[in-house]
């Protein structure tokens, strides 16, 4: 996780660990420390740093972990900060942390330390105290997505709900560092296996809490007797030869030579916790490829360890919320994902039977769902194979009075798609990696296309308000609600959720809501932008498929005049004729240039402050341009996707309202 430390604030990246308490970073001097990529934290360079027991008698700590790693140093205090609204920092002064001067173990050069998120008094969660109300949540990206990031939420923003959410009690046990749960059964392909309870105390009293949830432990450790039955069932189901586990870490491994590990069918395994809280783990949470020929179960024997551990591989792609006031833990599965690519935002879904994964543009400014299909001789080139209608048993062409329904769909930039309206089953990832399927969904099989499409695209998903859109077709199943959070356009490997139904309710600190306006055409989501123009209701549309933000010429002239008067840099000729105001940043980093904040105020007193990454883009090493441009002869303003970056945006089409919440958007 990333946070800020000291004054002036220094960005730190450290391990997020729910299985320990102490927050520590490696500090100067640190001669006997593990090597790290970034410079060591220098206490003398921070004006707010203080050794907690006085300079002459520093409180020393020796902190060790279950794998033998350790950190030695001095307890200290300093200001810790986190990104919040619009990229601003929320700071917590005099936070207790450890300045480590000696360390060793299974740390990586990317780490600068560790943030304890446990239940003990030294942990970050306990120190933040009333400010977060004992609530935090996270969603761990897949271990294979090394560039993907996700939010660590605190307070009201950490409330986990939505489709598939289940809740189980947190158990109070010693030591209070650990978050104990009651794991009742492990279910393999429908076969339940009871999990052993802890031994009773000397007076015969039952002991609750037989497993801890730990983001700092990789594998899931289960008592030897229970896991013997689990792995026996797995081995009987998987039709592959077993091999000797490499490295002595794993207990069951399979030889996948000659086939892709992704194509091997592994059984579903469900973990059933107290409170009838069952979560089904997808195979990526259960099995890992340790080399090209070998896939192993990541659930292993715990040996002599006295408690089971629910590790971080098992937690992947679940939104997990901790409520320490109510002593409960909530799991909610992640839904389909959105990720950036060349100023487009793409989403994943499944099409056909058998299901075929598809990646397509997510576009709130159009309705039709379409993908490129065989035959497609005059189409833009795509990386993935074309969808083959004949290979899907649920595909069906739509007949319009005995002839197939043809479409010619065009976009504002001149791009187009031509093909036949059809129906097939569309699916999305939901509970524990299971797919939620919607049969007979209307979509377009495109046989001719051209325009500003990329080889990563296989088509486009219309999320607009018209009857052909995905949102309208899902209908009562989602109650007219969906939300998304667009990662920064330059984070091409980062993904974020596209939520539907109750999971799409946007709340938390910094939330503002504005009405959606009913206007023609019903494809577009119109808003009232008051601060700039109030001529007619619905003077701007919000569109995830348009990159720049387009504003009427007269208003934008005044806006850019103010920006130009504030930014102390020379202006330059606009490259490509697209932009209206550009600056020369030669000799300095564009990241260090101070640009003004610009707020957009919508109806309902809904003001959002856009950070500079949403307003200005580096078009080359020497030039930064405003991404708000003149709309020219276009009849309506457009709030484009660069302006929407890192806001969680919820659409409620039943209540006709749009909600913005500042966020750090990332992959699930």
XYZ file of C-alpha atoms in Angstrom:
668
model
C 0.000 0.000 0.000
C 1.120 3.609 -0.515
C 0.932 6.413 2.019
C 2.812 9.572 2.966
C 5.179 10.051 5.889
C 6.782 13.135 7.403
C 6.871 16.858 6.619
C 7.452 17.550 3.798
C 5.453 14.450 2.885
C 7.408 11.537 1.469
C 5.577 8.786 -0.452
C 6.148 5.311 0.977
C 5.180 1.896 -0.389
C 4.919 -0.853 2.222
C 3.329 -4.262 2.810
C -0.290 -4.104 4.034
C -0.593 -6.753 6.735
C -3.765 -7.591 8.691
C -1.768 -10.157 10.673
C 0.445 -7.715 12.585
C 0.232 -4.338 14.322
C 3.393 -2.257 14.067
C 3.754 0.312 11.269
C 7.438 0.570 10.325
C 9.676 1.837 7.565
C 13.402 1.511 6.996
C 15.199 4.663 8.164
C 18.652 6.182 7.881
C 21.055 4.828 9.084
C 20.151 1.280 8.021
C 23.340 -0.685 7.351
C 21.928 -4.129 8.127
C 18.631 -3.885 6.280
C 17.107 -5.656 3.292
C 17.791 -3.717 0.049
C 14.979 -1.422 -1.128
C 14.592 0.428 -4.426
C 13.551 3.815 -3.016
C 15.710 6.013 -0.744
C 15.532 5.292 2.981
C 13.330 7.558 5.092
C 15.438 10.259 6.731
C 14.029 11.243 10.152
C 16.211 14.348 10.251
C 14.583 15.634 7.048
C 11.092 15.625 8.594
C 10.144 18.602 10.755
C 7.355 16.594 12.432
C 9.410 13.519 13.326
C 9.934 12.765 17.007
C 11.449 9.794 18.828
C 8.666 8.649 21.150
C 10.805 8.205 24.281
C 13.165 11.100 23.841
C 16.314 11.213 21.776
C 18.622 9.820 24.473
C 16.382 6.912 25.525
C 14.639 5.733 22.387
C 12.036 2.996 22.748
C 13.524 0.008 20.995
C 11.512 -2.761 19.327
C 12.329 -6.179 17.954
C 9.386 -7.271 15.796
C 9.363 -10.763 14.275
C 6.995 -12.604 11.920
C 5.873 -16.195 11.421
C 8.243 -16.769 8.489
C 11.306 -15.661 10.491
C 11.470 -12.126 9.054
C 12.223 -9.387 11.566
C 12.607 -5.626 12.019
C 14.556 -3.849 14.798
C 14.444 -0.120 15.466
C 13.144 2.815 17.486
C 9.505 3.728 18.158
C 8.803 7.227 16.872
C 5.959 9.528 15.828
C 5.370 11.481 12.649
C 2.563 12.642 10.354
C 1.052 9.904 8.178
C -1.119 10.901 5.211
C -3.397 9.213 2.673
C -4.884 10.278 -0.651
C -8.540 11.234 -0.334
C -10.842 13.706 -2.088
C -9.553 14.617 -5.530
C -6.068 13.350 -4.719
C -5.718 15.611 -1.665
C -4.013 14.236 1.429
C -5.724 13.528 4.732
C -3.074 13.741 7.453
C -2.860 12.134 10.901
C -0.195 13.864 13.041
C 1.856 12.182 15.802
C 1.107 8.659 14.555
C 3.235 6.023 16.262
C 5.480 4.061 13.895
C 8.804 2.271 13.900
C 12.011 3.634 12.409
C 13.759 0.383 11.467
C 17.565 0.275 11.439
C 18.031 -3.501 11.116
C 15.897 -6.002 9.198
C 15.944 -9.218 7.223
C 13.595 -11.839 5.789
C 11.199 -12.328 2.895
C 10.986 -8.673 1.909
C 11.212 -7.324 -1.628
C 13.130 -4.368 -3.050
C 9.759 -2.690 -3.820
C 8.950 -2.628 -0.074
C 10.068 0.171 2.240
C 8.466 -1.357 5.317
C 5.174 -2.699 6.581
C 1.807 -1.302 7.718
C 0.193 -3.326 10.505
C -3.584 -3.412 10.076
C -4.200 -5.836 12.958
C -6.353 -5.333 16.029
C -3.624 -4.383 18.520
C -3.074 -0.876 19.868
C -0.027 -0.158 17.667
C -1.870 -0.891 14.416
C -2.860 1.803 11.933
C -6.567 0.962 12.345
C -6.479 1.294 16.138
C -4.458 4.517 15.959
C -6.857 6.149 13.489
C -9.565 5.330 16.068
C -12.747 7.454 15.926
C -11.686 8.984 12.595
C -12.518 5.671 10.866
C -15.016 4.208 13.352
C -13.224 0.859 13.379
C -14.031 0.252 9.696
C -11.663 -0.541 6.854
C -11.880 -2.590 3.678
C -9.736 -3.713 0.766
C -9.940 -5.672 -2.472
C -6.760 -7.539 -3.452
C -6.068 -7.752 -7.205
C -4.978 -11.073 -8.659
C -1.372 -11.956 -7.730
C -0.570 -12.175 -11.454
C -1.598 -8.531 -12.025
C 1.597 -7.024 -10.651
C 0.813 -3.517 -11.933
C -2.792 -3.473 -10.701
C -3.750 -1.560 -7.583
C -6.895 -1.229 -5.509
C -8.237 0.966 -2.747
C -7.769 0.574 0.970
C -10.902 2.248 2.356
C -11.577 3.639 5.817
C -14.712 4.725 7.686
C -18.023 4.984 5.840
C -16.264 4.355 2.531
C -15.368 0.875 3.864
C -18.966 -0.378 4.120
C -19.204 -3.490 1.939
C -22.564 -4.365 0.423
C -24.154 -5.406 -2.827
C -25.004 -8.619 -4.635
C -23.366 -11.703 -3.160
C -22.194 -9.994 0.048
C -22.049 -12.284 3.103
C -21.160 -11.417 6.713
C -19.592 -13.465 9.506
C -18.682 -12.514 13.097
C -15.189 -11.479 14.112
C -14.200 -13.441 17.243
C -12.475 -11.811 20.217
C -9.455 -13.954 21.158
C -5.911 -13.414 22.314
C -3.684 -12.097 20.907
C -5.847 -9.142 19.834
C -3.587 -8.573 16.822
C -5.355 -11.312 14.857
C -8.818 -11.287 13.276
C -10.330 -14.655 14.239
C -13.278 -16.243 12.392
C -15.268 -19.460 12.785
C -14.690 -21.653 9.717
C -17.301 -24.412 9.841
C -16.931 -26.341 6.583
C -14.853 -26.559 3.419
C -17.073 -27.743 0.550
C -15.402 -29.416 -2.455
C -17.653 -29.790 -5.517
C -20.684 -29.969 -3.234
C -19.138 -32.368 -0.693
C -18.994 -30.749 2.792
C -16.011 -31.416 5.058
C -16.264 -30.256 8.659
C -13.368 -28.163 9.965
C -11.908 -29.041 13.351
C -12.718 -26.718 16.241
C -9.974 -25.498 18.606
C -9.343 -27.635 21.680
C -11.471 -26.734 24.685
C -9.898 -24.880 27.605
C -8.854 -26.714 30.794
C -12.271 -26.094 32.330
C -14.006 -27.580 29.302
C -15.250 -24.278 27.843
C -15.528 -24.178 24.057
C -13.026 -22.006 22.165
C -14.301 -19.897 19.283
C -12.252 -18.748 16.319
C -10.429 -21.509 14.424
C -8.993 -19.415 11.571
C -7.478 -15.965 11.171
C -7.717 -13.800 8.045
C -4.315 -12.395 7.145
C -3.401 -10.234 4.131
C 0.291 -10.719 4.944
C 0.282 -14.525 4.561
C 0.253 -15.875 1.006
C -1.026 -19.448 1.317
C -4.076 -20.727 3.206
C -3.113 -23.031 6.080
C -5.605 -25.637 7.361
C -5.229 -28.283 10.075
C -3.705 -31.486 8.724
C -6.672 -33.777 9.384
C -9.256 -31.556 7.688
C -7.060 -30.745 4.717
C -6.285 -34.429 4.120
C -9.973 -34.982 3.260
C -10.149 -31.786 1.173
C -7.153 -32.671 -0.978
C -8.316 -36.271 -1.336
C -11.547 -35.012 -2.920
C -9.663 -32.589 -5.180
C -7.308 -35.327 -6.365
C -10.238 -37.630 -7.183
C -11.855 -34.929 -9.355
C -8.890 -33.456 -11.250
C -8.024 -35.787 -14.130
C -4.321 -35.013 -14.249
C -1.244 -36.869 -12.993
C 0.075 -35.681 -9.642
C 3.734 -34.710 -9.196
C 6.063 -34.287 -6.253
C 5.410 -30.822 -4.752
C 8.385 -28.514 -5.519
C 10.259 -26.860 -2.673
C 8.430 -28.756 0.054
C 5.860 -25.948 0.410
C 2.826 -27.451 -1.316
C 0.925 -30.665 -0.589
C -0.851 -31.407 -3.880
C 0.476 -30.587 -7.356
C -0.562 -31.611 -10.872
C 1.360 -32.012 -14.125
C -0.230 -29.744 -16.780
C 2.330 -30.428 -19.540
C 0.888 -30.080 -23.013
C -2.029 -27.880 -22.033
C -2.690 -24.441 -20.676
C -3.257 -24.338 -16.925
C -6.074 -21.845 -17.626
C -7.991 -24.557 -19.534
C -7.790 -27.215 -16.804
C -11.066 -27.821 -14.956
C -10.545 -27.655 -11.199
C -13.400 -28.173 -8.731
C -15.116 -25.293 -6.945
C -14.229 -25.042 -3.282
C -16.419 -23.077 -0.880
C -15.503 -21.858 2.601
C -18.471 -21.723 4.948
C -18.074 -19.415 7.944
C -20.371 -18.835 10.917
C -23.565 -16.943 10.159
C -24.191 -19.080 7.049
C -21.564 -17.007 5.236
C -20.383 -19.135 2.313
C -17.951 -17.871 -0.296
C -17.077 -19.832 -3.408
C -13.446 -19.432 -4.394
C -12.538 -19.354 -8.107
C -9.655 -21.519 -9.235
C -7.180 -18.602 -9.331
C -7.719 -18.290 -5.566
C -7.109 -22.021 -5.068
C -4.468 -23.180 -7.563
C -1.259 -21.523 -8.761
C 1.094 -22.357 -11.619
C 4.515 -22.704 -9.969
C 6.207 -23.402 -13.317
C 5.165 -24.120 -16.903
C 4.411 -27.775 -16.121
C 3.096 -27.658 -12.563
C -0.036 -26.318 -10.857
C -0.361 -26.649 -7.069
C -3.102 -26.186 -4.506
C -2.420 -23.018 -2.472
C -4.271 -24.544 0.493
C -1.625 -26.373 2.504
C -1.169 -28.180 5.802
C -0.536 -25.867 8.731
C 1.800 -28.356 10.433
C 2.518 -27.400 14.036
C 1.024 -23.931 13.733
C -1.756 -23.595 16.299
C -4.351 -21.867 14.118
C -5.604 -21.961 10.541
C -4.864 -18.962 8.280
C -7.005 -17.632 5.422
C -4.228 -16.206 3.231
C -4.155 -13.466 0.633
C -4.364 -15.698 -2.457
C -7.729 -16.955 -1.209
C -8.844 -13.336 -0.669
C -8.139 -12.186 -4.248
C -10.970 -10.319 -5.986
C -13.231 -10.126 -2.941
C -14.098 -6.781 -1.389
C -13.530 -7.513 2.300
C -14.828 -5.136 4.953
C -13.789 -5.152 8.629
C -16.125 -3.556 11.186
C -14.332 -3.668 14.536
C -17.121 -1.794 16.332
C -19.773 -4.350 15.330
C -17.180 -7.187 15.265
C -18.127 -8.468 11.844
C -16.405 -9.229 8.558
C -18.135 -8.929 5.169
C -17.092 -10.498 1.858
C -18.485 -9.238 -1.449
C -17.364 -10.675 -4.781
C -15.926 -8.331 -7.388
C -17.925 -7.843 -10.570
C -16.654 -7.279 -14.108
C -13.658 -5.008 -14.533
C -12.810 -1.819 -16.410
C -9.285 -0.874 -17.464
C -7.640 1.869 -19.499
C -6.052 1.570 -22.935
C -5.048 4.460 -25.198
C -7.631 6.847 -23.688
C -10.350 4.187 -23.938
C -11.839 2.304 -20.991
C -12.358 -1.399 -21.615
C -14.475 -3.972 -19.799
C -14.471 -7.765 -19.660
C -17.514 -10.005 -20.010
C -18.475 -13.403 -21.416
C -20.464 -14.183 -24.551
C -21.986 -17.370 -25.911
C -22.118 -21.032 -24.898
C -19.492 -22.246 -24.146
C -18.619 -18.852 -22.655
C -15.969 -16.831 -24.487
C -14.209 -13.949 -22.698
C -14.551 -10.635 -24.544
C -12.836 -7.267 -24.002
C -14.702 -4.242 -25.338
C -14.988 -0.465 -24.893
C -17.319 0.633 -22.050
C -19.314 3.570 -23.423
C -22.002 5.522 -21.526
C -22.557 7.658 -24.633
C -24.095 4.932 -26.850
C -26.518 2.019 -26.606
C -25.675 -0.883 -28.883
C -23.587 -3.784 -27.570
C -21.558 -5.164 -30.469
C -18.496 -7.281 -31.126
C -16.667 -8.295 -34.292
C -17.825 -11.674 -35.618
C -16.745 -14.164 -38.248
C -16.701 -13.443 -41.162
C -15.242 -9.946 -40.750
C -13.094 -9.122 -43.774
C -13.467 -5.329 -43.643
C -12.988 -4.813 -39.907
C -10.403 -3.058 -37.755
C -7.652 -5.505 -36.669
C -8.057 -7.005 -33.189
C -5.648 -9.089 -31.119
C -8.153 -11.688 -29.880
C -9.842 -14.183 -32.220
C -13.128 -13.049 -33.748
C -16.322 -14.310 -32.123
C -17.718 -17.273 -34.051
C -21.544 -17.338 -33.895
C -21.602 -20.904 -35.199
C -19.546 -22.076 -32.201
C -22.162 -20.844 -29.693
C -25.153 -23.112 -29.067
C -27.179 -20.169 -27.673
C -26.560 -17.721 -30.533
C -29.547 -16.680 -32.611
C -29.968 -14.049 -35.324
C -32.889 -11.647 -34.913
C -35.455 -11.756 -37.705
C -37.296 -8.616 -38.747
C -40.219 -9.706 -40.939
C -38.354 -12.743 -42.258
C -35.082 -10.874 -42.889
C -32.181 -10.423 -40.559
C -32.055 -7.081 -38.769
C -29.116 -5.086 -40.071
C -27.602 -2.098 -38.282
C -25.272 0.724 -39.264
C -24.069 2.337 -36.041
C -21.876 5.456 -36.193
C -20.103 7.579 -33.577
C -19.173 11.235 -33.179
C -15.575 10.679 -34.312
C -16.646 9.005 -37.568
C -16.094 5.429 -36.376
C -18.761 2.927 -37.430
C -19.918 -0.673 -37.095
C -22.164 -2.590 -39.526
C -23.686 -5.983 -38.850
C -26.660 -8.112 -37.825
C -28.707 -7.835 -34.634
C -28.541 -11.108 -32.729
C -29.116 -12.612 -29.293
C -26.854 -14.710 -27.086
C -26.008 -15.289 -23.431
C -23.917 -12.546 -21.825
C -22.192 -13.287 -18.512
C -20.313 -11.393 -15.805
C -18.101 -12.474 -12.924
C -19.969 -12.404 -9.634
C -19.887 -14.438 -6.425
C -16.513 -16.084 -5.964
C -15.700 -15.984 -9.653
C -18.960 -17.616 -10.694
C -20.623 -16.142 -13.752
C -24.047 -14.504 -13.637
C -25.610 -15.117 -17.040
C -28.263 -13.159 -18.922
C -29.652 -15.284 -21.771
C -31.099 -13.869 -24.993
C -29.379 -10.512 -24.632
C -29.618 -8.410 -27.779
C -26.249 -7.503 -29.298
C -24.715 -6.770 -32.663
C -22.576 -9.204 -34.642
C -20.373 -6.770 -36.571
C -19.043 -7.826 -39.983
C -17.692 -4.449 -41.111
C -16.115 -1.670 -39.049
C -13.581 1.122 -39.036
C -12.476 4.093 -36.989
C -10.610 4.944 -33.811
C -10.527 1.411 -32.433
C -7.513 -0.390 -30.976
C -6.259 -3.958 -31.429
C -7.112 -4.617 -27.742
C -10.804 -3.964 -28.482
C -13.166 -6.641 -29.738
C -16.174 -4.314 -29.858
C -18.154 -1.948 -27.661
C -20.637 -2.177 -24.783
C -23.271 0.550 -24.848
C -24.138 1.658 -21.307
C -26.437 4.499 -22.383
C -30.102 5.049 -21.565
C -31.639 3.677 -24.779
C -33.467 0.361 -25.058
C -30.584 -1.465 -26.774
C -28.075 -0.673 -24.012
C -26.761 -3.257 -21.568
C -28.200 -1.290 -18.639
C -31.723 -1.184 -20.097
C -31.616 -4.865 -21.109
C -30.538 -6.023 -17.638
C -33.608 -4.107 -16.397
C -35.132 -5.246 -13.081
C -32.150 -7.500 -12.346
C -30.089 -4.394 -11.490
C -32.856 -1.917 -10.612
C -31.488 0.684 -13.023
C -28.286 1.103 -11.004
C -24.695 0.844 -12.163
C -21.413 2.482 -11.189
C -17.804 2.575 -12.262
C -14.480 4.085 -11.218
C -12.081 4.856 -14.070
C -8.368 4.394 -13.283
C -5.914 7.019 -14.454
C -5.496 6.788 -18.239
C -1.742 6.129 -17.908
C -2.298 3.104 -15.618
C -2.855 0.724 -18.510
C -2.568 -2.377 -16.330
C -4.916 -1.097 -13.617
C -8.515 -2.284 -13.533
C -11.578 -1.293 -11.574
C -15.066 -2.641 -11.025
C -18.186 -2.017 -13.049
C -20.926 -2.589 -10.460
C -24.611 -3.309 -10.934
C -27.653 -3.188 -8.646
C -27.197 -2.718 -4.918
C -23.426 -3.042 -5.348
C -23.539 0.191 -7.379
C -24.649 2.414 -4.487
C -21.979 5.098 -4.049
C -21.418 6.446 -0.547
C -18.660 7.587 1.789
C -16.808 10.855 2.442
C -16.897 13.527 -0.269
C -20.008 12.151 -1.997
C -22.149 14.594 -4.012
C -25.317 13.860 -6.001
C -26.903 15.673 -8.942
C -30.096 14.927 -10.932
C -30.042 13.115 -14.267
C -32.172 15.059 -16.767
C -34.643 13.396 -19.160
C -33.989 14.731 -22.680
C -33.894 13.368 -26.199
C -32.123 11.322 -27.331
C -32.560 8.983 -24.346
C -29.127 7.455 -25.040
C -27.349 10.313 -23.264
C -27.131 11.043 -19.545
C -27.763 14.796 -19.327
C -26.729 16.865 -16.290
C -27.165 20.532 -15.335
C -23.758 22.205 -15.225
C -24.638 25.459 -13.444
C -21.380 27.220 -12.928
C -20.719 27.487 -16.635
C -24.072 27.662 -18.419
C -27.731 27.601 -17.374
C -29.475 28.140 -20.682
C -31.462 24.883 -20.828
C -31.938 21.896 -18.542
C -29.369 19.317 -19.408
C -26.507 21.319 -20.871
C -23.808 18.673 -20.581
C -23.671 14.904 -21.040
C -21.384 12.516 -19.171
C -19.696 10.072 -21.537
C -17.116 7.393 -20.714
C -16.488 6.919 -24.440
C -15.255 10.495 -25.092
C -11.714 11.318 -23.958
C -11.635 15.121 -23.690
C -14.132 17.446 -22.005
C -15.883 19.723 -24.507
C -17.330 23.072 -23.358
C -19.019 25.854 -25.357
C -16.513 28.270 -26.832
C -17.585 31.431 -24.992
C -17.491 29.854 -21.524
C -14.241 27.998 -22.077
C -12.535 31.154 -23.332
C -13.070 32.682 -19.865
C -11.945 29.501 -18.084
C -8.721 29.158 -20.070
C -7.971 32.873 -19.700
C -7.960 32.380 -15.901
C -5.785 29.272 -16.152
C -3.297 31.095 -18.379
C -3.056 33.979 -15.885
C -2.248 31.579 -13.010
C 0.201 29.136 -14.599
C 3.655 30.752 -14.717
C 4.872 28.960 -17.813
C 5.238 30.018 -21.462
C 2.424 28.910 -23.748
C 3.176 26.997 -26.951
C 1.431 26.251 -30.225
C -1.157 23.540 -29.761
C 0.072 20.195 -31.236
C -2.262 18.491 -33.694
C -4.875 21.230 -33.537
C -6.828 19.341 -30.875
C -6.028 21.364 -27.754
C -6.705 25.042 -27.002
C -4.122 25.827 -24.315
C -0.676 24.259 -23.924
C 2.411 25.083 -21.825
C 6.124 24.516 -22.289
C 7.470 22.471 -19.329
C 11.046 22.071 -20.640
C 13.622 21.699 -17.906
C 11.193 20.541 -15.231
C 8.950 17.582 -14.482
C 5.325 18.116 -15.483
C 4.392 16.451 -12.179
C 6.047 19.309 -10.266
C 4.258 22.137 -12.072
C 1.553 23.871 -10.036
C -1.706 24.007 -11.973
C -4.887 25.530 -10.514
C -7.765 23.449 -9.190
C -10.878 23.591 -11.338
C -14.259 22.715 -9.838
C -17.361 21.710 -11.769
C -20.560 22.669 -9.989
C -23.663 20.738 -11.038
C -27.308 21.111 -10.001
C -28.101 20.144 -6.415
C -25.049 22.020 -5.151
C -22.907 19.111 -6.342
C -19.385 20.483 -6.718
C -16.454 18.261 -7.612
C -12.860 19.473 -7.553
C -10.787 17.966 -10.349
C -7.108 17.253 -9.646
C -4.577 18.295 -12.257
C -4.278 14.799 -13.769
C -7.952 15.111 -14.753
C -7.370 18.535 -16.315
C -3.908 18.567 -17.909
C -2.041 15.944 -19.932
C 1.579 15.703 -21.056
C 1.381 15.296 -24.837
C 5.177 15.050 -25.125
C 8.232 15.584 -22.904
C 8.071 19.370 -23.313
C 4.355 20.082 -23.543
C 1.378 19.903 -21.180
C -2.104 20.778 -22.469
C -5.517 21.401 -20.962
C -7.835 18.461 -21.728
C -10.854 20.780 -21.580
C -11.349 22.013 -25.140
C -13.768 24.032 -27.237
C -16.757 22.049 -28.451
C -16.960 23.934 -31.766
C -20.210 23.295 -33.611
C -21.230 20.363 -31.414
C -24.612 21.127 -29.865
C -23.920 19.940 -26.322
C -21.086 19.965 -23.788
C -19.446 16.624 -22.895
C -17.855 15.630 -19.568
C -15.247 13.188 -20.892
C -13.462 10.226 -19.368
C -10.220 12.030 -18.438
C -12.238 14.344 -16.189
C -13.941 11.294 -14.630
C -10.690 9.558 -13.624
C -10.521 8.448 -9.988
C -14.122 9.266 -9.151
C -16.568 6.499 -8.233
C -19.600 7.450 -10.311
C -22.993 5.883 -9.655
C -26.001 6.040 -11.994
C -29.488 5.492 -10.554
C -31.866 5.497 -13.501
C -34.895 4.751 -11.329
C -34.323 7.823 -9.126
C -32.721 9.734 -12.062
C -29.660 10.835 -10.145
C -25.900 10.678 -10.548
C -23.485 10.431 -7.619
C -19.756 11.275 -7.548
C -17.366 10.111 -4.822
C -13.620 10.803 -4.982
C -11.624 7.578 -5.110
C -8.347 5.980 -6.064
C -9.691 3.717 -8.826
C -7.877 0.456 -9.498
C -8.202 -3.298 -10.578
C -10.049 -6.074 -9.347
